[in-house]
Short mmCIF file of C-alpha atoms in Angstrom, two decimals:
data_model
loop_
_atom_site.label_atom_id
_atom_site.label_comp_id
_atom_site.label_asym_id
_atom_site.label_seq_id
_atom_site.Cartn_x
_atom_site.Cartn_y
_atom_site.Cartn_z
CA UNK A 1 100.89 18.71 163.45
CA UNK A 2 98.09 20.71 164.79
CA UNK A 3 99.70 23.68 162.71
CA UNK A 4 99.58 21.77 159.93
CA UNK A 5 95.58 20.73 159.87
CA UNK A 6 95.06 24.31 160.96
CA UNK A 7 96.70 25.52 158.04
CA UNK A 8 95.68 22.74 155.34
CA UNK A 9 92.05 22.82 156.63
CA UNK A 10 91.71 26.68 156.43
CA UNK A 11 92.87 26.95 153.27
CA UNK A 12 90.44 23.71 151.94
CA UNK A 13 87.34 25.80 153.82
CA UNK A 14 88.48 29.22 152.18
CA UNK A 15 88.03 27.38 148.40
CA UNK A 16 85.26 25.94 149.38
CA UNK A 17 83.55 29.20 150.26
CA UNK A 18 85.05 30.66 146.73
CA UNK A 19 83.23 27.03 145.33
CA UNK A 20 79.72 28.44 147.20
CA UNK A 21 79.61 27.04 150.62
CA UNK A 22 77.67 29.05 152.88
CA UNK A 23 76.73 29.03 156.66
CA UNK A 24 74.33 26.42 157.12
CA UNK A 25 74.84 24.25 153.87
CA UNK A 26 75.43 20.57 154.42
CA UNK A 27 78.70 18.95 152.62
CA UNK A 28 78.45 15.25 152.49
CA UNK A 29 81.90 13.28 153.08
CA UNK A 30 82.17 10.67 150.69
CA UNK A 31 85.40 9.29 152.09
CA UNK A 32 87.15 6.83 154.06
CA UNK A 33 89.30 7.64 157.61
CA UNK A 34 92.08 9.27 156.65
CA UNK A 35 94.12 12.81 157.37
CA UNK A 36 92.33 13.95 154.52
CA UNK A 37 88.24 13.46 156.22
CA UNK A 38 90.06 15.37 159.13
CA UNK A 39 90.90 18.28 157.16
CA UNK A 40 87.91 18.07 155.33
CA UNK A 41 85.26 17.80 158.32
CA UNK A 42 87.47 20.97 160.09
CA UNK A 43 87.67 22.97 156.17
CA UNK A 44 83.57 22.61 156.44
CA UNK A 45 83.12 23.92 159.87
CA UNK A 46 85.30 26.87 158.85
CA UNK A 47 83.30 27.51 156.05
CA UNK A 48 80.17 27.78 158.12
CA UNK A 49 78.27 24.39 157.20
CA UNK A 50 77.83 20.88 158.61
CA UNK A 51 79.50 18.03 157.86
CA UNK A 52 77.34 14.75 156.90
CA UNK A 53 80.22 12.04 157.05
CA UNK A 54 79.07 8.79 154.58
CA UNK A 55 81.75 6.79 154.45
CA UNK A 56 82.86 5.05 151.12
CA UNK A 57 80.06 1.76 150.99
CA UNK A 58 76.84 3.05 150.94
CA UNK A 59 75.15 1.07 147.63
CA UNK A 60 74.04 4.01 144.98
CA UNK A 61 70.49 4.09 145.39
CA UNK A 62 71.24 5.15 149.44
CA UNK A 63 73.38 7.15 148.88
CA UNK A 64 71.25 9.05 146.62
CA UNK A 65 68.29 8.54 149.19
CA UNK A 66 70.88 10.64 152.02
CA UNK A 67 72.42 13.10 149.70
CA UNK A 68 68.54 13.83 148.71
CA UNK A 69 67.26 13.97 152.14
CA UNK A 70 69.95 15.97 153.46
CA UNK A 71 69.41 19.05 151.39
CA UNK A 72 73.45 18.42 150.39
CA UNK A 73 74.32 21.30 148.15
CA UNK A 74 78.12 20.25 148.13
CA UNK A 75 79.97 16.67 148.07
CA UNK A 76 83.76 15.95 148.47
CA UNK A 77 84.07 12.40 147.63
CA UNK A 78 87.31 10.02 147.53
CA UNK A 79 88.90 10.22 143.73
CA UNK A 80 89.35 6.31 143.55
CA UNK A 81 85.01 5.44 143.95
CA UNK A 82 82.57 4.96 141.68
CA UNK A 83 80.53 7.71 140.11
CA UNK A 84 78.05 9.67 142.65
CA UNK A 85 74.77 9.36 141.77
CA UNK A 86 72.94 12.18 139.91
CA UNK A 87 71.28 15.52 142.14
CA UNK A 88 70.97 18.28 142.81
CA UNK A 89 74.64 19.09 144.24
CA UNK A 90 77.85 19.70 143.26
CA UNK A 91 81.35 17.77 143.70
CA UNK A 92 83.71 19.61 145.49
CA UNK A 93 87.51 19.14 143.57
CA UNK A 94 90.60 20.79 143.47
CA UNK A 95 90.65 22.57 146.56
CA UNK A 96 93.73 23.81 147.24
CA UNK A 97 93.46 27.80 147.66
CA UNK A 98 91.65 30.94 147.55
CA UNK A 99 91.58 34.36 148.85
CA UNK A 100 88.26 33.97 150.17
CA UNK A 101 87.16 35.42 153.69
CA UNK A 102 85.60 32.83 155.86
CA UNK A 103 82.74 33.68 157.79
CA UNK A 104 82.35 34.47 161.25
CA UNK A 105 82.14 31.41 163.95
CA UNK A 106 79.16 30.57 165.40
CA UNK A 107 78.87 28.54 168.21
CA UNK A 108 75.19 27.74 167.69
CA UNK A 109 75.65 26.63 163.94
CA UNK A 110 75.00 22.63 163.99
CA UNK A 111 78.36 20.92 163.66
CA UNK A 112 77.17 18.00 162.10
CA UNK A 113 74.79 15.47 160.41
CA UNK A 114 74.27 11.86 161.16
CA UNK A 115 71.60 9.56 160.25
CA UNK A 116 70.59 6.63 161.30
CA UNK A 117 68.92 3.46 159.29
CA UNK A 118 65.00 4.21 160.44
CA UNK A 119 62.67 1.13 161.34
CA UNK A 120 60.54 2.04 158.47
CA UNK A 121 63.32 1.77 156.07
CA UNK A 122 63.33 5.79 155.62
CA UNK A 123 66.96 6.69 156.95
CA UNK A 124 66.63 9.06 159.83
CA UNK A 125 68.85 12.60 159.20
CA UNK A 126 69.54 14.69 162.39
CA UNK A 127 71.20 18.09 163.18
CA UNK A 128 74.10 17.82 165.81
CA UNK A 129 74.73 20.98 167.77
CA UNK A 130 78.26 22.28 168.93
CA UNK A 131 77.25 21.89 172.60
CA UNK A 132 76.45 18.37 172.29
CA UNK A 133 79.93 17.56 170.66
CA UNK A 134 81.84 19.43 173.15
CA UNK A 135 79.71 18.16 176.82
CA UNK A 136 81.00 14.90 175.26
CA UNK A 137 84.43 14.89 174.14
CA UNK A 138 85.89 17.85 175.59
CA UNK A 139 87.71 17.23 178.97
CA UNK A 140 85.20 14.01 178.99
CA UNK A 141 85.86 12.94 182.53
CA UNK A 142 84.30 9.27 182.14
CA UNK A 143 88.15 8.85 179.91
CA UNK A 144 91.38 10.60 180.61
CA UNK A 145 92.55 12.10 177.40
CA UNK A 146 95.19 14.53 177.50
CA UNK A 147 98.16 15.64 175.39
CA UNK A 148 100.24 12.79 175.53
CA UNK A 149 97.27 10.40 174.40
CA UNK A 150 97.08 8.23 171.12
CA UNK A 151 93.54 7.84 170.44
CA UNK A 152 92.63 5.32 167.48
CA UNK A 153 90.30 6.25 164.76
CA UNK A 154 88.60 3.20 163.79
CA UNK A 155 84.99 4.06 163.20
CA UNK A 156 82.98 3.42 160.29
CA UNK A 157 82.52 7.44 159.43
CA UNK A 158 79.18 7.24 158.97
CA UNK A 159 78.84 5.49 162.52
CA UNK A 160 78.67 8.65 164.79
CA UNK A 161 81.40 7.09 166.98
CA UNK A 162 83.51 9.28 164.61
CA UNK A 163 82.67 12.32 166.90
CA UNK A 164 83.84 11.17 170.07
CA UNK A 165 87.37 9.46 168.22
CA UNK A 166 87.77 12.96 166.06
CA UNK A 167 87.10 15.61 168.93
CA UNK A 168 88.42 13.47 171.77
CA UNK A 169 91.08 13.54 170.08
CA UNK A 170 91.32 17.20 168.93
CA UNK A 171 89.48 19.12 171.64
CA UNK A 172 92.26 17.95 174.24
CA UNK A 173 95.48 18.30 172.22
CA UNK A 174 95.89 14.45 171.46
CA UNK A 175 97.12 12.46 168.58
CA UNK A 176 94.83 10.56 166.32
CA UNK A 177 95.95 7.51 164.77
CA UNK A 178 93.56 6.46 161.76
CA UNK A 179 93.08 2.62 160.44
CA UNK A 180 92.99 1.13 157.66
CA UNK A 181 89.60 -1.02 156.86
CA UNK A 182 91.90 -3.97 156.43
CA UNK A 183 93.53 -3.15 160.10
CA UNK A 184 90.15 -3.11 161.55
CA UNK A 185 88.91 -6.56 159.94
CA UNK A 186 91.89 -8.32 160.71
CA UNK A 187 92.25 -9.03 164.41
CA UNK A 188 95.64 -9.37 163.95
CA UNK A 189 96.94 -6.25 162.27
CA UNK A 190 94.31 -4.58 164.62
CA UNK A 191 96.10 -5.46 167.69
CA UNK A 192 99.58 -5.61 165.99
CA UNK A 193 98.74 -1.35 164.73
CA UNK A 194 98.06 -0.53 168.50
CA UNK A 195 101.00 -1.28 169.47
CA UNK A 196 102.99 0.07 166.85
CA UNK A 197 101.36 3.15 167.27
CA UNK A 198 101.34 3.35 171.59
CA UNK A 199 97.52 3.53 171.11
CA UNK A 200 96.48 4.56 174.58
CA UNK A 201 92.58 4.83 173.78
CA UNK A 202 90.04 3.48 171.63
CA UNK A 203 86.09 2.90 170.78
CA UNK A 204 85.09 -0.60 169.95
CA UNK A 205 81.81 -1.62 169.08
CA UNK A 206 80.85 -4.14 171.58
CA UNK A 207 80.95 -7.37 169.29
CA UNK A 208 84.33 -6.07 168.21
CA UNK A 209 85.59 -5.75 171.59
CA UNK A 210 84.39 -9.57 172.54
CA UNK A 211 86.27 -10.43 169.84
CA UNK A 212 89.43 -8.81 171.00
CA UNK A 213 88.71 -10.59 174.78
CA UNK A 214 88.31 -13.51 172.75
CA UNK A 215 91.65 -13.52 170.56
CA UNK A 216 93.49 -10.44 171.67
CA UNK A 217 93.21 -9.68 175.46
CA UNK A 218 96.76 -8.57 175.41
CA UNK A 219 96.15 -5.51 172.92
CA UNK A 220 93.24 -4.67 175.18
CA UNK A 221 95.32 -4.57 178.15
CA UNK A 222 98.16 -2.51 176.75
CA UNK A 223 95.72 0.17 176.08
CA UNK A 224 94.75 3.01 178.71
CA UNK A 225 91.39 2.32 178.46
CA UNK A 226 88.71 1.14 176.13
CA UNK A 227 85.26 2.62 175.26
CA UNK A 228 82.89 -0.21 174.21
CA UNK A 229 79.87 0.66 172.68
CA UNK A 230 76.30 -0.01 170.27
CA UNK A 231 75.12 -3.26 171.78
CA UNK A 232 74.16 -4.85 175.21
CA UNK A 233 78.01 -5.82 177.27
CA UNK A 234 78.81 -8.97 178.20
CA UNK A 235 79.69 -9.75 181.71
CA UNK A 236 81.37 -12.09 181.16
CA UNK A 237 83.66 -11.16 178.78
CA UNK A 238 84.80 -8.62 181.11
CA UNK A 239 84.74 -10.60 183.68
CA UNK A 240 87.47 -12.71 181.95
CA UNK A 241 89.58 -9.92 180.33
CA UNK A 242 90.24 -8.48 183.93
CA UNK A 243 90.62 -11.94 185.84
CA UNK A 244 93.44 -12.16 183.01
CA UNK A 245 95.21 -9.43 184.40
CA UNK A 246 93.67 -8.77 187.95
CA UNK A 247 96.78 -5.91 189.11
CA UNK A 248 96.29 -4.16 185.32
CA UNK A 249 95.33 -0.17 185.73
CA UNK A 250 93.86 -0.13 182.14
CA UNK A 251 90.05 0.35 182.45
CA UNK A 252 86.51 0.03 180.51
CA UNK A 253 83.59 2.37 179.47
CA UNK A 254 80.78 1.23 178.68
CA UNK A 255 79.26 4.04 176.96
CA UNK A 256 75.96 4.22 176.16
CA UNK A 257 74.01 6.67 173.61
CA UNK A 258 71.62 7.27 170.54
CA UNK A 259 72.66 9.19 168.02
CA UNK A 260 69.92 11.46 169.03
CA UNK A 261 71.90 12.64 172.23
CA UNK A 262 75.36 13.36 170.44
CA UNK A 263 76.98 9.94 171.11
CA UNK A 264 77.24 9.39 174.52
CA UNK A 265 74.69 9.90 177.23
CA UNK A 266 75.31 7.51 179.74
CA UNK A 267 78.95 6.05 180.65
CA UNK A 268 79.96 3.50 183.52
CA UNK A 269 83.72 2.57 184.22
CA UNK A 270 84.91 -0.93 184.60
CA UNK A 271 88.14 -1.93 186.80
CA UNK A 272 89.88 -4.46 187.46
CA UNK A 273 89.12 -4.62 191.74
CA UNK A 274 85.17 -4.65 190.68
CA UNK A 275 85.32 -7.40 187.61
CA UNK A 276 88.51 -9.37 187.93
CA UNK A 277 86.78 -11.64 191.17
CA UNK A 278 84.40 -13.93 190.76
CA UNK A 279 82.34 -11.85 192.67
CA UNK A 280 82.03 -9.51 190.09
CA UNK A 281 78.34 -7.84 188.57
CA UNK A 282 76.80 -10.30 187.06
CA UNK A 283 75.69 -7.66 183.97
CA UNK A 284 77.48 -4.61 182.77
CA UNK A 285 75.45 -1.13 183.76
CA UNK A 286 75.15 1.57 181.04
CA UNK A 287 75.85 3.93 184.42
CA UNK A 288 75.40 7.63 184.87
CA UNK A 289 74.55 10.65 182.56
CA UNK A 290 77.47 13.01 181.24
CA UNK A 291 77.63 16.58 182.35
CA UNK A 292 74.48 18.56 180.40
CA UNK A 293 72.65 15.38 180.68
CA UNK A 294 69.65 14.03 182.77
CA UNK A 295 68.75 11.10 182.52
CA UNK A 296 65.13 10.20 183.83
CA UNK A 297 62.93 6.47 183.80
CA UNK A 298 59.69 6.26 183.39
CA UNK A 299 56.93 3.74 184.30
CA UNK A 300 53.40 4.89 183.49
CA UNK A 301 54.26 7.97 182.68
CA UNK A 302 55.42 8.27 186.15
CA UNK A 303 59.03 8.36 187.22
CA UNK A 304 60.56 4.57 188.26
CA UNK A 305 61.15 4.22 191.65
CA UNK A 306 64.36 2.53 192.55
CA UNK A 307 64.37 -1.36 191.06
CA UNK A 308 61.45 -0.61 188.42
CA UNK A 309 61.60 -0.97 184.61
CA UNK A 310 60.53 1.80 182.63
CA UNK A 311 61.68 3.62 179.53
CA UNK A 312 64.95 5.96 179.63
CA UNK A 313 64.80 9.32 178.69
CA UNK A 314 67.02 11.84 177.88
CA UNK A 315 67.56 15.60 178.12
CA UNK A 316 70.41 17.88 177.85
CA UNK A 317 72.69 19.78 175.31
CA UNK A 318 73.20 16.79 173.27
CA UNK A 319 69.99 16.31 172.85
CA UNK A 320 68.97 17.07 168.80
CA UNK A 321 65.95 18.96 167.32
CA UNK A 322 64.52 16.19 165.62
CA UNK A 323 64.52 14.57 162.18
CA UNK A 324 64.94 16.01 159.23
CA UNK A 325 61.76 16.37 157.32
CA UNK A 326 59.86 14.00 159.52
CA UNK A 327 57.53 16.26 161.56
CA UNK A 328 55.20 12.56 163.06
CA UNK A 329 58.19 10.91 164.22
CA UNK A 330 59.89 14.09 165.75
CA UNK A 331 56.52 14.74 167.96
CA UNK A 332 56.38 11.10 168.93
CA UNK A 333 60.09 10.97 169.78
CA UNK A 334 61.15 14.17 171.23
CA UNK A 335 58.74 15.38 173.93
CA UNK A 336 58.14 17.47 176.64
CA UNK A 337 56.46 16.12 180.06
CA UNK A 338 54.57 17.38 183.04
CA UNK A 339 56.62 19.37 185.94
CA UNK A 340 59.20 19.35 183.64
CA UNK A 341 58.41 22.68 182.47
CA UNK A 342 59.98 23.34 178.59
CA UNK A 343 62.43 20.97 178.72
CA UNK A 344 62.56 18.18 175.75
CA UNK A 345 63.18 14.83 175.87
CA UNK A 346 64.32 11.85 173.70
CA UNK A 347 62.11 9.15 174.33
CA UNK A 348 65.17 6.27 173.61
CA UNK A 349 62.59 3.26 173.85
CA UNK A 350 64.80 1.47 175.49
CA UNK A 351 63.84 -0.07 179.28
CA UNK A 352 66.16 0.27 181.61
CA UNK A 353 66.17 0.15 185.73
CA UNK A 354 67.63 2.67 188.32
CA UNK A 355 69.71 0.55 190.74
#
C-alpha cells in the first residue's frame, strides 16, 4: 500500500541519514526490480540525495568505473551478488530504524543519476532534476494513468525507462507490478504475468515490442496502451498488430527521448482507425514535444523549414546540466543559439524532419 512504502521508505531514509547521507550525496542502487529498489530509490530522496540505479550485471571493473565517476559516497546493494569492488564508499546494511530527522525537501535537489555508455567508451553520468521527472510522468497526457491503472515495471534499472514506469506509476496513485528477469526473457511468462496481473500499461523497448507483435499480439492488445521506446518503430509491425484487431481501443506511444531530456521528449499516439488500413503511414513519427519541452530542427544552423532534414534539438525542464566531469563534451552538447536568448539546448544528433 502507498501507506506502507511511505512508512517502510521513511524509516530506510531516516537510518540512512543516522549512516551519513546528506543532501546532495549520490547512493548507487545495486539491485534488481523489486519492492525493495522502490523503497530504496523513495528512502534516498527523503534523505536528501540522488539515486544512481545500476542494476545487478554490470561486470566489476564498470561498476567500479560508475561508482568512481559518480562521486558515490553510499551503496545499497542486493545481499545475494558478488563482492562490490573496492572505493571510496560505504555499503549501506541493516537499515531498519533510527530516530534521525530528515532534512527539509527541496524541489530543486536533482532526483536522480543516469548514465549512459559514451561513444568514447567513458560512460556518460548526468544529474536529473525534479522538474524533468514530474513534466514527464505526472498527469503525462500522451498515456492515461490514473488510480485504477496497473503499470508494469520491466526496465533494466539502469535503463532510465525506470523513471517513467516508477513515477508513472507513483505520481498518479497507480499500482506497479514488478517482473522478474526470467518474466521479461521469456515471451511466454511475459505475456502470461500481464494478464495475471490486469497490466493496463507498459514500456517496451522497441525490439521487445516486435517481438510481442511477432509471438504475442494478444497480450499487447489486452493492455490499455503500450509505450515503445529506444530504437527506430517499425511500420509495419504496427501496421499488423492493429489490422489484427481493427475495432480494439488499446493504443501505442511511440516515445521518443535521450536520457539527456529526462526520458521522454517527444511522444506520438498510434490507433487503430490510423494503422489498422492498409492505408496506414508508411513510418512511425517520434511526434510532438511534452509540456516544458520545445523541440526545434535545424539545417545550417538555421531552423528547417517544413519537409527539411536537420538535427533535433531540445530545450525544456527535462533538459540536464551536462556530464559529470566532462566539461568538452558538455560545451559541444548542450548549447545555447542565436535569438534564442539564454535558453540551452541538447544538441540530440539525431536528423529528423518537421512534417
Amino acid at each position: 500500500s502507498y501507506a506502507g512504502l511511505d512508512h517502510a521508505s521513511s524509516a530506510m531514509a531516516r537510518s540512512m541519514v543516522d549512516a551519513g547521507v546528506r543532501p546532495g550525496d549520490v547512493v548507487s542502487l545495486r539491485m534488481a526490480r523489486s519492492d525493495r529498489l522502490v523503497v530504496a530509490i523513495l528512502a534516498t530522496l527523503k534523505a536528501g540525495a540522488m539515486y544512481f540505479p545500476l542494476g545487478t550485471s554490470q561486470p566489476e571493473a564498470r561498476l567500479a568505473q560508475l561508482l568512481g565517476q559518480s562521486g558515490s559516497r553510499f551503496v545499497i546493494s542486493d545481499p545475494d551478488l558478488s563482492a562490490l569492488p573496492k572505493g571510496d564508499f560505504a555499503l549501506l546494511r541493516d537499515l531498519a530504524s533510527s530516530d534521525a530527522v530528515l532534512p527539509a525537501i527541496d524541489p530543486m535537489r536533482p532526483a536522480a543519476m543516469f548514465h549512459t555508455s559514451g561513444t568514447t567508451g567513458t560512460p556518460k553520468l548526468m544529474a536529473i532534476g525534479q522538474a524533468g521527472i514530474i513534466r514527464m510522468a505526472y498527469q503525462p497526457g500522451y498515456v492515461d494513468i490514473g488510480s485504477a491503472s496497473r503499470l508494469a515495471m520491466m526496465a533494466n534499472p539502469a535503463f532510465d525507462a525506470l523513471n517513467f514506469e516508477l513515477w508513472g506509476a507513483l505520481l498518479n496513485g497507480a499500482t506497479l507490478v514488478p517482473f522478474s528477469p526470467e518474466q521479461v526473457l521469456n515471451l511466454d511468462a511475459l505475456a502470461q504475468r500481464l494478464r495475471e496481473q490486469a497490466v493496463t500499461g507498459a514500456f517496451f523497448t522497441t525490439s521487445l515490442f516486435h517481438l510481442m507483435v511477432d509471438l504475442q499480439p494478444d497480450a499487447l492488445l489486452a493492455l490499455d496502451w503500450a509505450v515503445l521506446g529506444g530504437e527506430r518503430a517499425s511500420a509495419a509491425h504496427i501496421h499488423r498488430l492493429f489490422a489484427s484487431a481493427p475495432d480494439t481501443t488499446t493504443y501505442m506511444v511511440n516515445g521518443y527521448g535521450p536520457t539527456e531530456c529526462a526520458t521522454f521528449a517527444v511522444t506520438h499516439r498510434m490507433t487503430a482507425a490510423d494503422w489498422a488500413g492498409s492505408n496506414h503511414p508508411a513510418s512511425v513519427p517520434i511526434g510532438r514535444p511534452l509540456r516544458e519541452t520545445e523541440a526545434i530542427v535545424l539545417a545550417d544552423n538555421n531552423i528547417a523549414a517544413p519537409g527539411e532534414w536537420g538535427e533535433l534539438l531540445l530545450a525544456g525542464s527535462g533538459v540536464t546540466d551536462g556530464y559529470l566531469g566532462q566539461p568538452q563534451e558538455t560545451a559541444a552538447k548542450f548549447v545555447t543559439l542565436p535569438d534564442f536568448g539564454e535558453k540551452r539546448f541538447y544538441r540530440t544528433g539525431d536528423l529528423v524532419r518537421w512534417n
